[in-house]
Short mmCIF file of C-alpha atoms in Angstrom, two decimals:
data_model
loop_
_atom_site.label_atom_id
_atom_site.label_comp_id
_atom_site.label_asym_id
_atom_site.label_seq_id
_atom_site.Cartn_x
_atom_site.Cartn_y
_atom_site.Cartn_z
CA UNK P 1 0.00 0.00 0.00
CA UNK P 2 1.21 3.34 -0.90
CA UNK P 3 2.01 5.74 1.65
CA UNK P 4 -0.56 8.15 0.13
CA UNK P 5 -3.29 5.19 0.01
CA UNK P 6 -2.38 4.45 4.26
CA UNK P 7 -2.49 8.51 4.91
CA UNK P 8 -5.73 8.40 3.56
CA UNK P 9 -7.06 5.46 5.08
CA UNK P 10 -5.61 6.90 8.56
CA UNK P 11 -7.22 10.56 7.82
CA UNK P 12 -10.49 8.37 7.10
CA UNK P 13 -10.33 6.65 10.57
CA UNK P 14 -9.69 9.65 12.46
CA UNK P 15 -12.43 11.72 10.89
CA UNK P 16 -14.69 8.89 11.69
CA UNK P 17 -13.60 8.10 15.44
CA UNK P 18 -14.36 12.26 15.92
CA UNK P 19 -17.95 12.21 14.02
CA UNK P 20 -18.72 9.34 16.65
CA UNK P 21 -16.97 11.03 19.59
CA UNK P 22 -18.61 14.84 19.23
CA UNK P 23 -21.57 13.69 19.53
CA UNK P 24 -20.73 11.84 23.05
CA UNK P 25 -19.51 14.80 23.86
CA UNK P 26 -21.70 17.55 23.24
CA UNK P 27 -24.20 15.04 25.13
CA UNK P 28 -22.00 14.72 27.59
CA UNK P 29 -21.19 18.62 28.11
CA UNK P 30 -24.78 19.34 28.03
CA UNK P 31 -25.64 16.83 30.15
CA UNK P 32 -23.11 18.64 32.95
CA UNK P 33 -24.35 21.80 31.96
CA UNK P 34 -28.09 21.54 32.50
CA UNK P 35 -27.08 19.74 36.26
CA UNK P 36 -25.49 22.54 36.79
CA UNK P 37 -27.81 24.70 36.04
CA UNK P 38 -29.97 22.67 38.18
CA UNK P 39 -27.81 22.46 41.22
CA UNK P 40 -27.59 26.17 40.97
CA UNK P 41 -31.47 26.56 40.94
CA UNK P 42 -31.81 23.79 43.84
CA UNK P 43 -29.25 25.55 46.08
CA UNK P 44 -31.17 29.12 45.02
CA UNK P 45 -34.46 27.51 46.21
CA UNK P 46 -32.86 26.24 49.27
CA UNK P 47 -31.15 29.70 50.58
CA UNK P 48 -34.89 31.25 49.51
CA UNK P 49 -36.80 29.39 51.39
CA UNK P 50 -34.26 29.40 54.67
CA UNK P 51 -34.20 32.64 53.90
CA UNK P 52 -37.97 33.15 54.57
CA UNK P 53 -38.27 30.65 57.15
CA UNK P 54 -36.28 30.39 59.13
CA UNK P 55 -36.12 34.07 61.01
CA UNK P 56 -38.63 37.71 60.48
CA UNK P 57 -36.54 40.08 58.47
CA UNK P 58 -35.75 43.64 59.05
CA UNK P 59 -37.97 43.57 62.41
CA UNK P 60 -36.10 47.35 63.21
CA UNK P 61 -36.54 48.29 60.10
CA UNK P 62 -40.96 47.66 60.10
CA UNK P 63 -40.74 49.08 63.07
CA UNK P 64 -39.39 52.15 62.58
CA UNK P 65 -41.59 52.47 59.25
CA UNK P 66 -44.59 51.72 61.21
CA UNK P 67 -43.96 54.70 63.89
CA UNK P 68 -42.74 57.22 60.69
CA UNK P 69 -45.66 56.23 59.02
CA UNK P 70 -47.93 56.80 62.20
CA UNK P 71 -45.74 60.33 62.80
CA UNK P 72 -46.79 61.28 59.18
CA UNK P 73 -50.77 60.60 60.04
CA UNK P 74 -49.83 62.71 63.04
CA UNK P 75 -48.55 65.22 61.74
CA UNK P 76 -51.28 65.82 58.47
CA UNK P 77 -54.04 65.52 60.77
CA UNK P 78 -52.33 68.58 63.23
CA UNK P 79 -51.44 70.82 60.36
CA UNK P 80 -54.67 70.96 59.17
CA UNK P 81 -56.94 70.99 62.35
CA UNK P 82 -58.10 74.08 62.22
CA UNK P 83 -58.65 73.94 58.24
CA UNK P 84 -60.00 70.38 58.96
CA UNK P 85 -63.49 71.47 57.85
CA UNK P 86 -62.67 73.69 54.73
CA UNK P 87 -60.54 71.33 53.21
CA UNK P 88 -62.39 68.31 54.18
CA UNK P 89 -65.51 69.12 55.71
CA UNK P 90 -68.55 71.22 55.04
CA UNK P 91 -66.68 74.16 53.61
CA UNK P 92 -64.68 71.94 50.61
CA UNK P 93 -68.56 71.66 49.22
CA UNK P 94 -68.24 74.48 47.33
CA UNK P 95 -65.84 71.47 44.94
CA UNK P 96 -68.57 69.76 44.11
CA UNK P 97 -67.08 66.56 45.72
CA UNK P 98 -69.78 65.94 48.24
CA UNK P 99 -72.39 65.03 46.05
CA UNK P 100 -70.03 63.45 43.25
CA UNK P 101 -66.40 61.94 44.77
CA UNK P 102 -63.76 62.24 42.11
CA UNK P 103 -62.17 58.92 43.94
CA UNK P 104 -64.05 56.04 43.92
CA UNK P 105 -63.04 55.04 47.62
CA UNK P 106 -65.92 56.75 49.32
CA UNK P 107 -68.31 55.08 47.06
CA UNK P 108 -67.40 51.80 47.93
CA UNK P 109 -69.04 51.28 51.78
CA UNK P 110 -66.37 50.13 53.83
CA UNK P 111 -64.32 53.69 52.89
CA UNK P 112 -67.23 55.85 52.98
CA UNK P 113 -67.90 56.45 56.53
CA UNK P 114 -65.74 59.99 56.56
CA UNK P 115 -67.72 60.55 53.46
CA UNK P 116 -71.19 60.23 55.11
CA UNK P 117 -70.72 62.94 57.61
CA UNK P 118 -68.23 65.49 55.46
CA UNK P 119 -71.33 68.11 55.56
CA UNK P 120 -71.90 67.71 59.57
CA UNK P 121 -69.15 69.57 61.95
CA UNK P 122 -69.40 67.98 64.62
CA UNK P 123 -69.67 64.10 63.95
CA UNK P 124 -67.19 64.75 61.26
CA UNK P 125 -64.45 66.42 63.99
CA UNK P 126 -65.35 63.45 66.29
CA UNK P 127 -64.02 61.10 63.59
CA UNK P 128 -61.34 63.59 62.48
CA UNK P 129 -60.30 63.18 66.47
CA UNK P 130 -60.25 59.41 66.41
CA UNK P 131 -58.43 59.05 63.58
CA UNK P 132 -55.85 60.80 65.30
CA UNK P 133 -55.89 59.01 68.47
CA UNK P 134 -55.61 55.71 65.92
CA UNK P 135 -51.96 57.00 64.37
CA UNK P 136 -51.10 57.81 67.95
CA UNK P 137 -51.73 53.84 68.78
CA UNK P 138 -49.90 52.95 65.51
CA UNK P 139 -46.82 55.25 66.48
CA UNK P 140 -46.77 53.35 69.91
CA UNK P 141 -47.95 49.53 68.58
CA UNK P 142 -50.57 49.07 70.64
CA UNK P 143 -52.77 45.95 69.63
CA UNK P 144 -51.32 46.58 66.39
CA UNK P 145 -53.09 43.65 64.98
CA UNK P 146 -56.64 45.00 66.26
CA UNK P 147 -55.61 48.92 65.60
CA UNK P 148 -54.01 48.79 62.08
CA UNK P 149 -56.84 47.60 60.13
CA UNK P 150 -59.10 49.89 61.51
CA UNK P 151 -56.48 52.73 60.92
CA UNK P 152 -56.36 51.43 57.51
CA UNK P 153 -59.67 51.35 56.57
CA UNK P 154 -60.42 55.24 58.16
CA UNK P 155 -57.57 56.86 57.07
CA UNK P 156 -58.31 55.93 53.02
CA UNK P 157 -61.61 57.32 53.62
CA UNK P 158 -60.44 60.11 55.07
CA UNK P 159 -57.89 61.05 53.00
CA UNK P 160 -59.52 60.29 49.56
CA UNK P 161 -62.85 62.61 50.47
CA UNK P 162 -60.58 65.49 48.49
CA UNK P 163 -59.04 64.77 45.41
CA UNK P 164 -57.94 68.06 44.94
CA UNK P 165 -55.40 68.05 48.05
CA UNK P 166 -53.89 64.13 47.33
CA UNK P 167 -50.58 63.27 46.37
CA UNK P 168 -49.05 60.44 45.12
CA UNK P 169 -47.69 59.61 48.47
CA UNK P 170 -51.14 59.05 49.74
CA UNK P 171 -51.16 55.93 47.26
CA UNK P 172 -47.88 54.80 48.80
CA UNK P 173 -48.87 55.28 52.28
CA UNK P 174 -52.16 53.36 52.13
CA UNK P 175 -50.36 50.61 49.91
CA UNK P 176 -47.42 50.35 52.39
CA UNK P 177 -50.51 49.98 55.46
CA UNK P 178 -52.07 47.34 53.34
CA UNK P 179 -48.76 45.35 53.08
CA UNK P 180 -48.01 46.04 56.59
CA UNK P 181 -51.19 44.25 57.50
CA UNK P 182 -49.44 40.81 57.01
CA UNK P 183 -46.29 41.54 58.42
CA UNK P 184 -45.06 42.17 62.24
CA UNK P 185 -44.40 46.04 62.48
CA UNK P 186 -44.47 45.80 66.22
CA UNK P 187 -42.28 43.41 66.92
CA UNK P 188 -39.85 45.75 67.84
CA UNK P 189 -40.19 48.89 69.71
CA UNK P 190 -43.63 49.16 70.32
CA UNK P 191 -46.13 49.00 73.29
CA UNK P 192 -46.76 45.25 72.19
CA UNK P 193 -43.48 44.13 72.19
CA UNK P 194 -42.99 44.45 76.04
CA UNK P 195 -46.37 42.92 76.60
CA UNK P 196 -44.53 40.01 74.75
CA UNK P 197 -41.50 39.85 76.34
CA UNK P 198 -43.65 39.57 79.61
CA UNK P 199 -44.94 36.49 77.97
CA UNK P 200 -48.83 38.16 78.41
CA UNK P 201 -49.48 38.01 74.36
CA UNK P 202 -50.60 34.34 72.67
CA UNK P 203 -49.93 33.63 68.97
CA UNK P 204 -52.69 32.69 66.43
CA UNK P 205 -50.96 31.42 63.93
CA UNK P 206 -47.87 28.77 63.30
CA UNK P 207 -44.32 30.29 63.67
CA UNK P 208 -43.37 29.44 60.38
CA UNK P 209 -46.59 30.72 58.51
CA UNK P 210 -46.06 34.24 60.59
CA UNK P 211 -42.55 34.08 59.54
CA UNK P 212 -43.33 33.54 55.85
CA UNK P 213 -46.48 36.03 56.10
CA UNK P 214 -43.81 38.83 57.32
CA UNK P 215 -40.72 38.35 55.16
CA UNK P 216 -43.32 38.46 51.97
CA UNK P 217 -44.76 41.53 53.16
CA UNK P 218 -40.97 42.66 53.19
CA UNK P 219 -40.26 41.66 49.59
CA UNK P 220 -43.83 43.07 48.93
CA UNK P 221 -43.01 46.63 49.99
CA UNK P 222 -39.20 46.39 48.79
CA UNK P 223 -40.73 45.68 45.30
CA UNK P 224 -43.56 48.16 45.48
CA UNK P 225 -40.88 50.78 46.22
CA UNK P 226 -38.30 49.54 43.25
CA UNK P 227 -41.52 49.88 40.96
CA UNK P 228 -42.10 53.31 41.91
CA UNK P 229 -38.77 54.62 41.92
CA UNK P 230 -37.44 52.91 38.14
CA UNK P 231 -40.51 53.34 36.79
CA UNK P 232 -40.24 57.26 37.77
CA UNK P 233 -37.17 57.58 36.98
CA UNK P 234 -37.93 56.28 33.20
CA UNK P 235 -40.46 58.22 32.77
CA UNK P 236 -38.57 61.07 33.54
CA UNK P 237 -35.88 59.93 31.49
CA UNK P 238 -38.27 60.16 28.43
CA UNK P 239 -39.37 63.74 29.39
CA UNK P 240 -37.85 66.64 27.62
CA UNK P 241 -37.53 68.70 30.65
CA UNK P 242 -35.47 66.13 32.51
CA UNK P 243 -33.31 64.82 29.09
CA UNK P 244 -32.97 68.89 28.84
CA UNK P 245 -31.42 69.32 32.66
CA UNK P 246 -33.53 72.06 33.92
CA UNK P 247 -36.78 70.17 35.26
CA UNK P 248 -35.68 71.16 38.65
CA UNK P 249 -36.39 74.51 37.78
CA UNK P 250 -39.63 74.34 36.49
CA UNK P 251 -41.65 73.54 40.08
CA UNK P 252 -39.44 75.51 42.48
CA UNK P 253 -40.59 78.74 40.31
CA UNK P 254 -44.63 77.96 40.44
CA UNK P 255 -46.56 79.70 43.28
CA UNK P 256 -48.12 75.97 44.15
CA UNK P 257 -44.46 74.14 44.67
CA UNK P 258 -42.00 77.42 45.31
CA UNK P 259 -42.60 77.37 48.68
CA UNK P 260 -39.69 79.15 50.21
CA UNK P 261 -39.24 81.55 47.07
CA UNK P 262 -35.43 82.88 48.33
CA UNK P 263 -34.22 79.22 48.87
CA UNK P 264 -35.94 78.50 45.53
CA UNK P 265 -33.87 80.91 43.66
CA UNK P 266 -30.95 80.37 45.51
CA UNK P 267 -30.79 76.85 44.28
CA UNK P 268 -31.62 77.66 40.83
CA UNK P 269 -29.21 80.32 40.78
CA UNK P 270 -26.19 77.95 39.19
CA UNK P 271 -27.33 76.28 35.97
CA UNK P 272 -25.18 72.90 36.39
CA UNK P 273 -26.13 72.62 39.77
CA UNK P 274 -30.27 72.09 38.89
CA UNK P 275 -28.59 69.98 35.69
CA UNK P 276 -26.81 67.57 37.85
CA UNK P 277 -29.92 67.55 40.41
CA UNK P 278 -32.19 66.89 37.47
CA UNK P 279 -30.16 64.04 35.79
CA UNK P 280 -28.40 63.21 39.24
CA UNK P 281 -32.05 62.07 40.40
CA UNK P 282 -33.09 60.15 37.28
CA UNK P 283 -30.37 57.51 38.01
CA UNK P 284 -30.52 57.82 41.68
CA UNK P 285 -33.89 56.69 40.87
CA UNK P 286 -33.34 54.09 38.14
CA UNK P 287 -29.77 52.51 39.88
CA UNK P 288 -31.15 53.03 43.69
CA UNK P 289 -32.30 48.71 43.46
CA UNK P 290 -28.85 47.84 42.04
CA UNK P 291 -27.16 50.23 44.95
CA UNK P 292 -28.47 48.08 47.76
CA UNK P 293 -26.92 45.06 46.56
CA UNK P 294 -23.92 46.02 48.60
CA UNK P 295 -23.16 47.24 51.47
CA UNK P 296 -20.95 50.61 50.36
CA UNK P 297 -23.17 51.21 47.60
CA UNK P 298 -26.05 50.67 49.44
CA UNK P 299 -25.36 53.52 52.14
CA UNK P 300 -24.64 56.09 48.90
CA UNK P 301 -27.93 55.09 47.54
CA UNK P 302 -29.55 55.34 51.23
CA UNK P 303 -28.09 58.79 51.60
CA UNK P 304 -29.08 60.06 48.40
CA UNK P 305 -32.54 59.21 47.93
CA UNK P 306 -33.26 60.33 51.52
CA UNK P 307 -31.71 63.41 50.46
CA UNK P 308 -33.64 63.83 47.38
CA UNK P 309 -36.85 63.68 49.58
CA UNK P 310 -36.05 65.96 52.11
CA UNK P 311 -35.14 68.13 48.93
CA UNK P 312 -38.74 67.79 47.85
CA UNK P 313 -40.24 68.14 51.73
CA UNK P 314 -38.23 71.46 52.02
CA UNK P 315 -38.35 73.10 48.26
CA UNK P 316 -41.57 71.61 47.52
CA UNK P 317 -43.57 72.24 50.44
CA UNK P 318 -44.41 68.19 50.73
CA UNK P 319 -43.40 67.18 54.09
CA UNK P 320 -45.56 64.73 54.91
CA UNK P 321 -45.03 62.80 51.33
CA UNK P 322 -41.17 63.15 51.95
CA UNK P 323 -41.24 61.77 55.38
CA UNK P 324 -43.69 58.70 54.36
CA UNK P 325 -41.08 57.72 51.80
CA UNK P 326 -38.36 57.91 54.00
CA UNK P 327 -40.33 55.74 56.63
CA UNK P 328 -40.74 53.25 54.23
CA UNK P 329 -36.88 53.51 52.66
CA UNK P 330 -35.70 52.50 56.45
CA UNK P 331 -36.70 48.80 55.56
CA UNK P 332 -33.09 48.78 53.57
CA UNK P 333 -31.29 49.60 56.88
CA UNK P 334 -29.85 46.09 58.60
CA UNK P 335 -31.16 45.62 61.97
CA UNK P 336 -27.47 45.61 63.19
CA UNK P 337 -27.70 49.18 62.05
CA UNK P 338 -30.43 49.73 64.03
CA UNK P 339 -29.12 48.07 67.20
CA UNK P 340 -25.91 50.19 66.89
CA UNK P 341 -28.35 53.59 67.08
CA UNK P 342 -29.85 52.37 69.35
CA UNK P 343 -26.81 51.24 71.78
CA UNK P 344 -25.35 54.52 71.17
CA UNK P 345 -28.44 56.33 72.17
CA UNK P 346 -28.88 54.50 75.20
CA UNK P 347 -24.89 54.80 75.93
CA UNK P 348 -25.44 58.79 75.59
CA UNK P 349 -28.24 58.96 77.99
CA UNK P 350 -26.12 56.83 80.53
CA UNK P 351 -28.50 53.54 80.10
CA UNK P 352 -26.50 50.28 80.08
CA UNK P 353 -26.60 48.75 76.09
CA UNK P 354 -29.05 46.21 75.76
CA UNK P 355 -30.04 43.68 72.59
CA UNK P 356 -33.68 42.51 72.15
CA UNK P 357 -33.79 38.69 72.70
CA UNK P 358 -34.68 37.53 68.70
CA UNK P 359 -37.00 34.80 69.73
CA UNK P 360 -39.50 37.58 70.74
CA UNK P 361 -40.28 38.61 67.51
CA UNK P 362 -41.54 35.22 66.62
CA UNK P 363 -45.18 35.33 68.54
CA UNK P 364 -46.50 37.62 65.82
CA UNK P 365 -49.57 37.36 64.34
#
């Protein structure tokens, strides 16, 4: 046989012995790619559901939201006291409101009890009153599980009698109740937590159904927030004024928003300044989810989105919006955090440190 015949023949064999081997092993690299892929996805399982099992998440940080949030209700229903009747009551008739609601809360029966007496004083200021003394007991957490739902249910119909005076943060704030409904904001700090630690409160249901109930309700409100803030920052993003760099401008020069007209212009006074506010707070906005994946990053997007809403409490003349949002942005801060202020707040007034015992959190619900 020639030597070109037996090169051949070899070259032959070889390309054979490969068109039988690839296909062993692209099987075979499949095969250890797709388990893989599927140890990765039981292992992700795994951590999730420890992870929402096995211990209630960010206990400080509900708590804290729950007494902000309770502050805010405070703090609306004082500052408009003694308008409580023109702006809600009998004198807002002249809006037409009373005998046609632009919402659609007070005609549905379970929100329309504020509704029902708007055009009588007195049992109107006797709800107005309770109300009140309702965010009190949420700022303490007492009987949270009794009060909340009932705060719930009278605050939406008080606040959506007047469409004309809303916000967007009342949506939040009644969303962020709703969620709070299934999770354990007074676990921590609260009236009801000493009652627990002096063993006087029973639980209803299961510790690992409570557990579950509450660290939904976390990723509930953590999500709710993420939607509000990407999706708002988009939107600006697709808005001339912001893409321009001067939307910052705009509001702080209206009568409505310009509430503190020398501070207004005093800001607006450098031109890059209200462009890097106005594109600085469309990727605040849009990165602030990615931001809290670490801890350094997470503390810059803390800092600045809390600034950003005491920018709009202050220019804007929205307290009470600003502060809800920053009530419910204290869920990202770890409960070690917490602890820490705490410690050092106790350590300042001369009070010996002291950690809450974590099993007490567990009889929620």
């Amino acid at each position: 046989m020639s030597r070109a015949t037996q090169a051949a023949s070899d070259a032959g064999r070889r390309a054979g012995q490969i068109a039988r081997a690839t296909p062993r092993a692209i099987g075979r690299l499949l095969r250890e790619a797709l388990e893989t892929a599927w140890g990765a996805i039981v292992r992700t399982a795994a951590a999730l559901e420890v992870w929402l099992l096995d211990s209630k998440k960010s206990l400080y940080g509900i708590a804290v939201t729950r007494m902000v949030l309770g502050l805010t209700g405070i703090g609306l229903l004082l500052t408009n006291f003694s308008t409580r009747l023109y702006t809600f009551g009998s004198g807002s008739a002249w809006n037409g409101e009373a005998a046609e609601p632009v919402s659609d809360f007070p005609k549905i029966w379970i929100f329309s009890l504020f509704d029902s007496v708007r055009l009588d004083d007195g049992p109107f200021t006797v709800l107005y009153l309770a109300l009140l003394a309702l965010a009190v007991l949420v700022t303490l957490g007492w009987r949270i599980k009794i009060v909340l739902p009932v705060y719930l249910v009278m605050w939406v119909s008080f606040i959506e009698m007047t469409d004309a005076v809303g916000d967007q943060g009342d949506n939040m704030y009644r969303i962020v109740l709703l969620i709070l409904l299934f999770a354990d904001p007074a676990a921590r700090w609260s009236l009801d937590a000493r009652r627990r630690r002096r063993g006087g409160d029973k639980t209803v249901l299961p510790r690992e159904i409570s557990t579950l109930l509450h660290n939904l309700a976390l990723v509930a409100m953590a999500t709710q927030v993420f939607f509000v803030y990407v999706s708002g920052g988009l939107y600006k993003a697709g808005g001339s004024p912001w893409s321009g760099g001067y939307a910052v401008y705009n509001p702080l020069m209206t009568e409505r928003f310009g509430t503190w007209p020398v501070l207004s212009e005093l800001i607006v006074a450098w031109g890059p300044a209200v462009t890097i506010a106005s594109w600085g707070s469309i990727l605040l906005q849009i990165a602030f989810p990615f931001l809290l994946l670490a801890r350094p990053t997470r503390i810059v997007g803390l800092i600045g989105i809390m600034s950003f809403h005491i920018g709009i409490g202050v220019l804007m003349g929205l307290p009470w919006f600003s502060l809800a949002m920053i009530g419910i942005d204290f869920i990202f801060i770890r409960d070690r955090t917490w602890r820490h202020i705490a410690d050092r707040v106790r350590a300042s007034y001369g009070s010996p440190e002291r950690s809450d015992n974590p099993e007490v959190a567990q009889t929620a619900t």
